[in-house]
Coordinates of C-alpha atoms and ligand atoms in Angstrom, one line a residue:
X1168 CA 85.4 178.6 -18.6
X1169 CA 87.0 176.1 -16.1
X1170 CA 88.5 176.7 -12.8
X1171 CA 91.7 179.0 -12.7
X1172 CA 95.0 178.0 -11.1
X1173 CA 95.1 179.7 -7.7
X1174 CA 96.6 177.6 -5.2
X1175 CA 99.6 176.3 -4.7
X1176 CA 100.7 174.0 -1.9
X1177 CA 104.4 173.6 -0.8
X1178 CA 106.0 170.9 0.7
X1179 CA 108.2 171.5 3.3
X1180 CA 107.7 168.8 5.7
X1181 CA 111.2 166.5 4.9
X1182 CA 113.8 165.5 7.2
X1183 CA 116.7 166.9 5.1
X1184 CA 119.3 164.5 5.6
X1185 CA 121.6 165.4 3.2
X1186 CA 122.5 168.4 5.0
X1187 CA 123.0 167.4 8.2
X1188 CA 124.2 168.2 10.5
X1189 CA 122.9 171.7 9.2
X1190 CA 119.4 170.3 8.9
X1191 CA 119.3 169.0 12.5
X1192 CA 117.5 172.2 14.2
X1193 CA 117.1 174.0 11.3
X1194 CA 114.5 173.4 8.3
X1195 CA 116.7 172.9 4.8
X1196 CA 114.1 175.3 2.8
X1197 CA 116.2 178.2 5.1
X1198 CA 119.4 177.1 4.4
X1199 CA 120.4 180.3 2.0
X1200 CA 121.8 181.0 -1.5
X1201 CA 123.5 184.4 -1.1
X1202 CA 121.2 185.7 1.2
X1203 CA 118.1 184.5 0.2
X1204 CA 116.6 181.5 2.1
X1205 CA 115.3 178.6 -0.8
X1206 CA 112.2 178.8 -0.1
X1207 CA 111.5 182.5 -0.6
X1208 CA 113.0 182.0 -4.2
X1209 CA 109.7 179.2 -5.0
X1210 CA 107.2 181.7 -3.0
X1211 CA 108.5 184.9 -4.9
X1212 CA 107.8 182.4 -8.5
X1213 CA 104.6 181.4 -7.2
X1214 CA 103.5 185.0 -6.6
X1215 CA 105.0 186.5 -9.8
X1216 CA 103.2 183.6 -11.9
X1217 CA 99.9 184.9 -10.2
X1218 CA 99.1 182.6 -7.1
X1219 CA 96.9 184.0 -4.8
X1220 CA 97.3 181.4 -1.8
X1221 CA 99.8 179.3 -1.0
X1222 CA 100.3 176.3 1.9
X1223 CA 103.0 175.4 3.1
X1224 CA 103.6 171.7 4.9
X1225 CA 105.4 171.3 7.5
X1226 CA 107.0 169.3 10.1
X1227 CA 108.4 169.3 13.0
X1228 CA 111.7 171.5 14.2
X1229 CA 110.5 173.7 10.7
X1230 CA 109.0 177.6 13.2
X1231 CA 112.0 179.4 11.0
X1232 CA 110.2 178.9 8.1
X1233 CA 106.6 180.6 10.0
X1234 CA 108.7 183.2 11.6
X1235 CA 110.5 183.8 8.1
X1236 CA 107.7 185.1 6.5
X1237 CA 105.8 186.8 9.4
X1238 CA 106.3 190.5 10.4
X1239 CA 109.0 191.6 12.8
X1240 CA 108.2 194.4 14.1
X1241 CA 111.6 194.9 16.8
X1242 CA 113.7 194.2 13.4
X1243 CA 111.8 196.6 11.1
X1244 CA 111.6 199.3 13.7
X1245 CA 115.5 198.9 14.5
X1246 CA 116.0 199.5 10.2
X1247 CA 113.7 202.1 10.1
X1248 CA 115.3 204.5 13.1
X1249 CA 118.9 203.5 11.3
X1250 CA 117.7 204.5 8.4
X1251 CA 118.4 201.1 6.2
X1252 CA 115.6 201.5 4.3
X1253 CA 116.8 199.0 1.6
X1254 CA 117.3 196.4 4.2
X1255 CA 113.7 197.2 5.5
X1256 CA 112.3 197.0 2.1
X1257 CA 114.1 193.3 1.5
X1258 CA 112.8 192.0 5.1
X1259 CA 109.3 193.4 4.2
X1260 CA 109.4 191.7 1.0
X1261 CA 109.5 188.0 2.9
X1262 CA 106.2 189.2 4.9
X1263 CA 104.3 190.7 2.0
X1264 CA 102.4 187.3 0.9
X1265 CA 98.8 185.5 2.3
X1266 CA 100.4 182.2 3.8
X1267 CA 98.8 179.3 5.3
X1268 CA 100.8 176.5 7.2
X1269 CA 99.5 172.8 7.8
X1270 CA 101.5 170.3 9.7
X1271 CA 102.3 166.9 8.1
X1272 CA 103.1 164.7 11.2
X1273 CA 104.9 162.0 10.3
X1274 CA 107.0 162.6 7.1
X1275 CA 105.9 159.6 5.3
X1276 CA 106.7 160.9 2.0
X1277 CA 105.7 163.5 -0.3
X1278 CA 102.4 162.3 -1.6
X1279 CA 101.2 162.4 2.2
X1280 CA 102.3 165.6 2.2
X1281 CA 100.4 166.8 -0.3
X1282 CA 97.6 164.9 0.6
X1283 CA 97.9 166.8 3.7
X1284 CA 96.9 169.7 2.1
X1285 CA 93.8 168.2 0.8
X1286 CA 90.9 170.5 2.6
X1287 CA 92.4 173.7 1.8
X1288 CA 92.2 172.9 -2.0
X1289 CA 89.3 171.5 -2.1
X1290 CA 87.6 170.7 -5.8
X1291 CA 90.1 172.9 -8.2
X1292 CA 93.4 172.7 -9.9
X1293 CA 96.7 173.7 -8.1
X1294 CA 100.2 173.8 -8.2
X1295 CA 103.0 171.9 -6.3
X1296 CA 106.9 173.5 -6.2
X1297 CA 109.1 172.0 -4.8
X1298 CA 111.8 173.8 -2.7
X1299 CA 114.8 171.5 -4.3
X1300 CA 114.7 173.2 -7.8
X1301 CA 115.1 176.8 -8.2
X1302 CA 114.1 178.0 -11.8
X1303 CA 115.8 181.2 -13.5
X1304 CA 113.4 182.1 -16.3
X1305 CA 111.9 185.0 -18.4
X1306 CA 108.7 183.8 -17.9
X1307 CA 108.2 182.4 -14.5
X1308 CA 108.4 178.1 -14.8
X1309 CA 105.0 178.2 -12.9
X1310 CA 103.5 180.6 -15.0
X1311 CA 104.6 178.5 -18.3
X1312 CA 102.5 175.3 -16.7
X1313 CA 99.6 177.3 -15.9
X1314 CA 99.0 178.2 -19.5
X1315 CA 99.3 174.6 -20.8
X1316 CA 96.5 173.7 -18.0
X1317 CA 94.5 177.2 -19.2
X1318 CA 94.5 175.5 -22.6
X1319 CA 93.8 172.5 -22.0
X1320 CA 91.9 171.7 -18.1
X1321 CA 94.5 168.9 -17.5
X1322 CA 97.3 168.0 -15.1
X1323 CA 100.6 168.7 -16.3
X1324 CA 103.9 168.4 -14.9
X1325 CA 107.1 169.9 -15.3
X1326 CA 109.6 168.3 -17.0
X1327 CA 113.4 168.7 -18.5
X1328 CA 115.9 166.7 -19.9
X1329 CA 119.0 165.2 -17.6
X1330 CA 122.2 163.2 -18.0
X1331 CA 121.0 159.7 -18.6
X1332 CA 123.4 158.2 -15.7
X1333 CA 120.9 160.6 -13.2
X1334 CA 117.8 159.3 -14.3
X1335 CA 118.0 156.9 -11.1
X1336 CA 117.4 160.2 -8.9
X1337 CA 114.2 161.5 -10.2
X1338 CA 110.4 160.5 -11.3
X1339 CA 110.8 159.8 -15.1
X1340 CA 108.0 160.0 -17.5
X1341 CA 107.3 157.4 -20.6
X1342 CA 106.5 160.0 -23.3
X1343 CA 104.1 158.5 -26.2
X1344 CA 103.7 161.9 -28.7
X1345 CA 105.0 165.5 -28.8
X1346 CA 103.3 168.5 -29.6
X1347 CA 105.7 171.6 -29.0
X1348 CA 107.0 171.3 -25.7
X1349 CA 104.1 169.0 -24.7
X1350 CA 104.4 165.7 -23.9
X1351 CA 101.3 162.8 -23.8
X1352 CA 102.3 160.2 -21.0
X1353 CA 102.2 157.0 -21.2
X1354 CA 103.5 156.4 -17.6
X1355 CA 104.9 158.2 -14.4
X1356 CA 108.2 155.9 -12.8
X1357 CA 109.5 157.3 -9.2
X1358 CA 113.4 156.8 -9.3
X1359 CA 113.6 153.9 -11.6
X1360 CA 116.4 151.5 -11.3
X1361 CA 119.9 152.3 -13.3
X1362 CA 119.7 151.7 -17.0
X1363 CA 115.9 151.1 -16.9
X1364 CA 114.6 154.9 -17.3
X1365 CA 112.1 155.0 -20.1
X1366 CA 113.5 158.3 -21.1
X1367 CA 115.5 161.1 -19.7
X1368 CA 112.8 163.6 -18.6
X1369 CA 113.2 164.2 -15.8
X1370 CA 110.0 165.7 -13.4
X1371 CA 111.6 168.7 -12.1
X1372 CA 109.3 170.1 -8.8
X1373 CA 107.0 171.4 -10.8
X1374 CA 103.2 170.3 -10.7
X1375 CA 99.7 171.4 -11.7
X1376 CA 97.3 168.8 -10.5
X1377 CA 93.6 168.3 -10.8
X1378 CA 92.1 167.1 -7.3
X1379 CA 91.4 163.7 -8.6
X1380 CA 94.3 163.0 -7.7
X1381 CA 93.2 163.3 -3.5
X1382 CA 91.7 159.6 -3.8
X1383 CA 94.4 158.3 -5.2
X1384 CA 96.4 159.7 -2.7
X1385 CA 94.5 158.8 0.3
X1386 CA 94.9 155.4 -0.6
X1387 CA 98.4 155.8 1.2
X1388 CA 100.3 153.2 -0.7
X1389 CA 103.9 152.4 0.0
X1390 CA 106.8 153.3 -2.6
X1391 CA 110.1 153.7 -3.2
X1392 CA 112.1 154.3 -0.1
X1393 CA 108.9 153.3 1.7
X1394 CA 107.2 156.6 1.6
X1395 CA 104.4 157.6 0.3
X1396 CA 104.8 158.9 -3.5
X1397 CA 103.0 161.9 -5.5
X1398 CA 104.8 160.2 -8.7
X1399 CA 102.5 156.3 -8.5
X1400 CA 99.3 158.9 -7.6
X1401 CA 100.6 160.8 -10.8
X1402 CA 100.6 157.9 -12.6
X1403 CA 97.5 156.3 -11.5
X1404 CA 95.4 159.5 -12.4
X1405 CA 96.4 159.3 -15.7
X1406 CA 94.7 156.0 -16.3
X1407 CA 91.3 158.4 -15.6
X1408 CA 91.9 161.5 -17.0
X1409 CA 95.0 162.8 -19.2
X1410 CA 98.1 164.1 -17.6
X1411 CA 100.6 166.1 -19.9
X1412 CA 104.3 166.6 -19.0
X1413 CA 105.8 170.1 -20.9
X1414 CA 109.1 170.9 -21.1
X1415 CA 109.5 174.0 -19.3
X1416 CA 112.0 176.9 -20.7
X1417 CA 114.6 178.1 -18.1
X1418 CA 117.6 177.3 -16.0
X1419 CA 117.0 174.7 -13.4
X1420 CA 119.3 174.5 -9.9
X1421 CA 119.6 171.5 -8.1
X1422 CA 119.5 172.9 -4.2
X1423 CA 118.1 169.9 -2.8
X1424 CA 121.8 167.9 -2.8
X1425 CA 124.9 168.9 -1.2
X1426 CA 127.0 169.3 -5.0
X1427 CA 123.9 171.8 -6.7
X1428 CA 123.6 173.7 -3.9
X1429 CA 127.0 174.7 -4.0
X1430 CA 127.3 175.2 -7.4
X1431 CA 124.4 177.4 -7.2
X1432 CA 126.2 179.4 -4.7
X1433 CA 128.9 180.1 -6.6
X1434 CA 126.9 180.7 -9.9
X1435 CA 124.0 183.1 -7.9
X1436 CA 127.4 184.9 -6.3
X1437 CA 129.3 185.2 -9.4
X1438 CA 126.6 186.9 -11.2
X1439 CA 125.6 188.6 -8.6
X1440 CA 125.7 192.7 -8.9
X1441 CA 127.7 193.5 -6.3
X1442 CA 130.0 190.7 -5.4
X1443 CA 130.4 189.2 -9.2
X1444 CA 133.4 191.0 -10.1
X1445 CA 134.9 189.9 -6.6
X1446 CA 134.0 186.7 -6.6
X1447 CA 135.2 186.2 -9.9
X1448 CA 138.6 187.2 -8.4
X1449 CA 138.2 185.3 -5.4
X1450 CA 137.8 182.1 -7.2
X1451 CA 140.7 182.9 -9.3
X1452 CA 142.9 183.5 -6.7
X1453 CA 141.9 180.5 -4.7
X1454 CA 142.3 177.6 -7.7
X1455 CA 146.0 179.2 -8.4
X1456 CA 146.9 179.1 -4.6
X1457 CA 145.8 175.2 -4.9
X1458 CA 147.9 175.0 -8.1
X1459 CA 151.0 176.3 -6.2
X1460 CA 150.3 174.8 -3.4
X1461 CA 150.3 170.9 -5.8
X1462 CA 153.5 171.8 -7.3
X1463 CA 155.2 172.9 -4.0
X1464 CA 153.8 169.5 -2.1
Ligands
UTP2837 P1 113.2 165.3 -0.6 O1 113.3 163.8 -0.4 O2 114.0 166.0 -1.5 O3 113.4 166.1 0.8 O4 111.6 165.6 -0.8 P2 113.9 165.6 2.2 O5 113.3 164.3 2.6 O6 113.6 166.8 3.1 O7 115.4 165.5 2.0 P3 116.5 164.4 2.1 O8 116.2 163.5 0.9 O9 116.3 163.7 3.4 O10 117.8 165.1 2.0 C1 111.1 166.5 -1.7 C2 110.2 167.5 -1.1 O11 109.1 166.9 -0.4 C3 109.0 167.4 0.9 C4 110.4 167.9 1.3 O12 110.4 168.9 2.3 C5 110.9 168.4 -0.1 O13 110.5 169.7 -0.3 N1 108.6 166.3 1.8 C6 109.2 165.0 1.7 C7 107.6 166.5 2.7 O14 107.0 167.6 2.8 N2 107.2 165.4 3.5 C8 107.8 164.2 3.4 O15 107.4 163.3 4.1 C9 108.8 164.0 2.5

């Protein structure tokens, strides 16, 4: 029996400058969707696809994220004598999890961060998620990766298909054969140029690494946009040991960029319980207001 997935390390360390001025003070994992700050979406997947521990890196100007899932003990006291037990239950919730924190100094780029996380991991598989994709699914996107690795004891990353003319935005993989929803690799490009993309699959924030990859990564070599990248260590562990891509099954959200996360607001508030239906009328109402308001102009 090999070593189970138990670990997972999340990064949390980057400046956020598409969302600044919002991101200035305040880390962009707490910006919320509804009422939920991002991140506790990717802990809440982790935990319900059976992660024990979890890391997460971060940076400076990022104590929300700490105080977010600590108690608060004023704040649960305050909904407890006003008898708001549902609200008490949903700020427990955010506390209930074993959470470590490591700073990442410098954000040099994700594969520092991760390598950042290198002594709490020490020799056994784990996961990376990434707070920019949130993933609806019946079966937790997590959970799906770590029974491809149970199967087989190799790295695999999460992968989808996106519109060709993104390809430029994202680490694409080189596929060479298909079994299922499993892919063999041929190679790992970070961001490639416009028209150049190998395929469209697209690696989507979702990672189960073997920690083979820590050498690789403490060889702190430069990459795109100058920063360190976990997509070239990717790509130079599969030239010693196999890494698999799968095609995960669910509905990915872009929340990392300014146009996904506002779709995702309206899609997470339009099917929400109970603000869908109003919403729904809301949204209405204000696309025929623009329409009058184009014919009166
Ligand atoms: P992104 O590039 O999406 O995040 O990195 P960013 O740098 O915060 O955002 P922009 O591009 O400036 O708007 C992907 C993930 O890697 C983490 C980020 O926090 C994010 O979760 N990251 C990135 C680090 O932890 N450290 C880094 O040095 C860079």
């Amino acid at each position: 029996m090999g070593k189970k997935v138990t670990k997972a390390i999340i990064p949390a360390a980057g400046l956020g400058t598409r969302f600044l001025p919002a991101t200035k003070a305040m880390p962009k994992e707490m910006l919320p969707i509804l009422n939920k700050p991002t991140i506790q979406y990717i802990v809440e997947e982790a935990v319900e696809s059976g992660i024990e521990d979890i890391i997460i890196v971060t940076g400076k100007g990022k104590r929300a994220i700490e105080d977010h899932f600590d108690n608060n003990f004023e704040l649960e006291d305050n909904l407890f004598k006003k008898e708001k037990y549902e609200l008490l239950e949903e700020v427990r919730a955010s506390s209930k999890v074993e959470i470590h924190y490591i700073r990442q100094k410098e954000a040099k780029g994700l594969g520092h961060a991760i390598w950042c996380a290198r002594k709490f991991i020490g020799n056994e598989p784990f996961a990376v998620l990434l707070g920019d994709d949130i993933v609806q699914s019946k079966k937790p996107c997590l959970r799906q990766l770590i029974e491809q690795y149970d199967q087989s004891q190799a790295s695999i990353i999460g992968v989808q298909q996106v519109p060709e003319e993104e390809t430029h935005r994202y680490g694409i993989i080189d596929p060479s054969s298909k079994i299922g929803k499993r892919y063999r690799v041929k190679s790992f490009v970070e961001k490639p140029k416009k028209g150049t993309a190998p395929s469209s699959l697209a690696i989507l924030g979702r990672y189960i690494l073997t920690p083979e990859i820590f050498p690789f990564l403490g060889q702190h070599n430069i990459g795109k946009g100058g920063e360190i990248q976990l997509t070239d260590a990717i790509q130079q562990l599969n030239g010693i040991q196999n890494v698999f891509a799968y095609e995960f099954e669910g509905r990915r959200y872009d929340v990392g960029e300014m146009l996904g996360f506002i779709r995702t607001t309206m899609e997470f508030a339009l099917e929400n319980q109970k603000y869908g239906p109003e919403v729904e009328i809301m949204m209405t109402e204000l696309l025929s207001n623009r329409k009058i308001m184009s014919y009166e102009s």
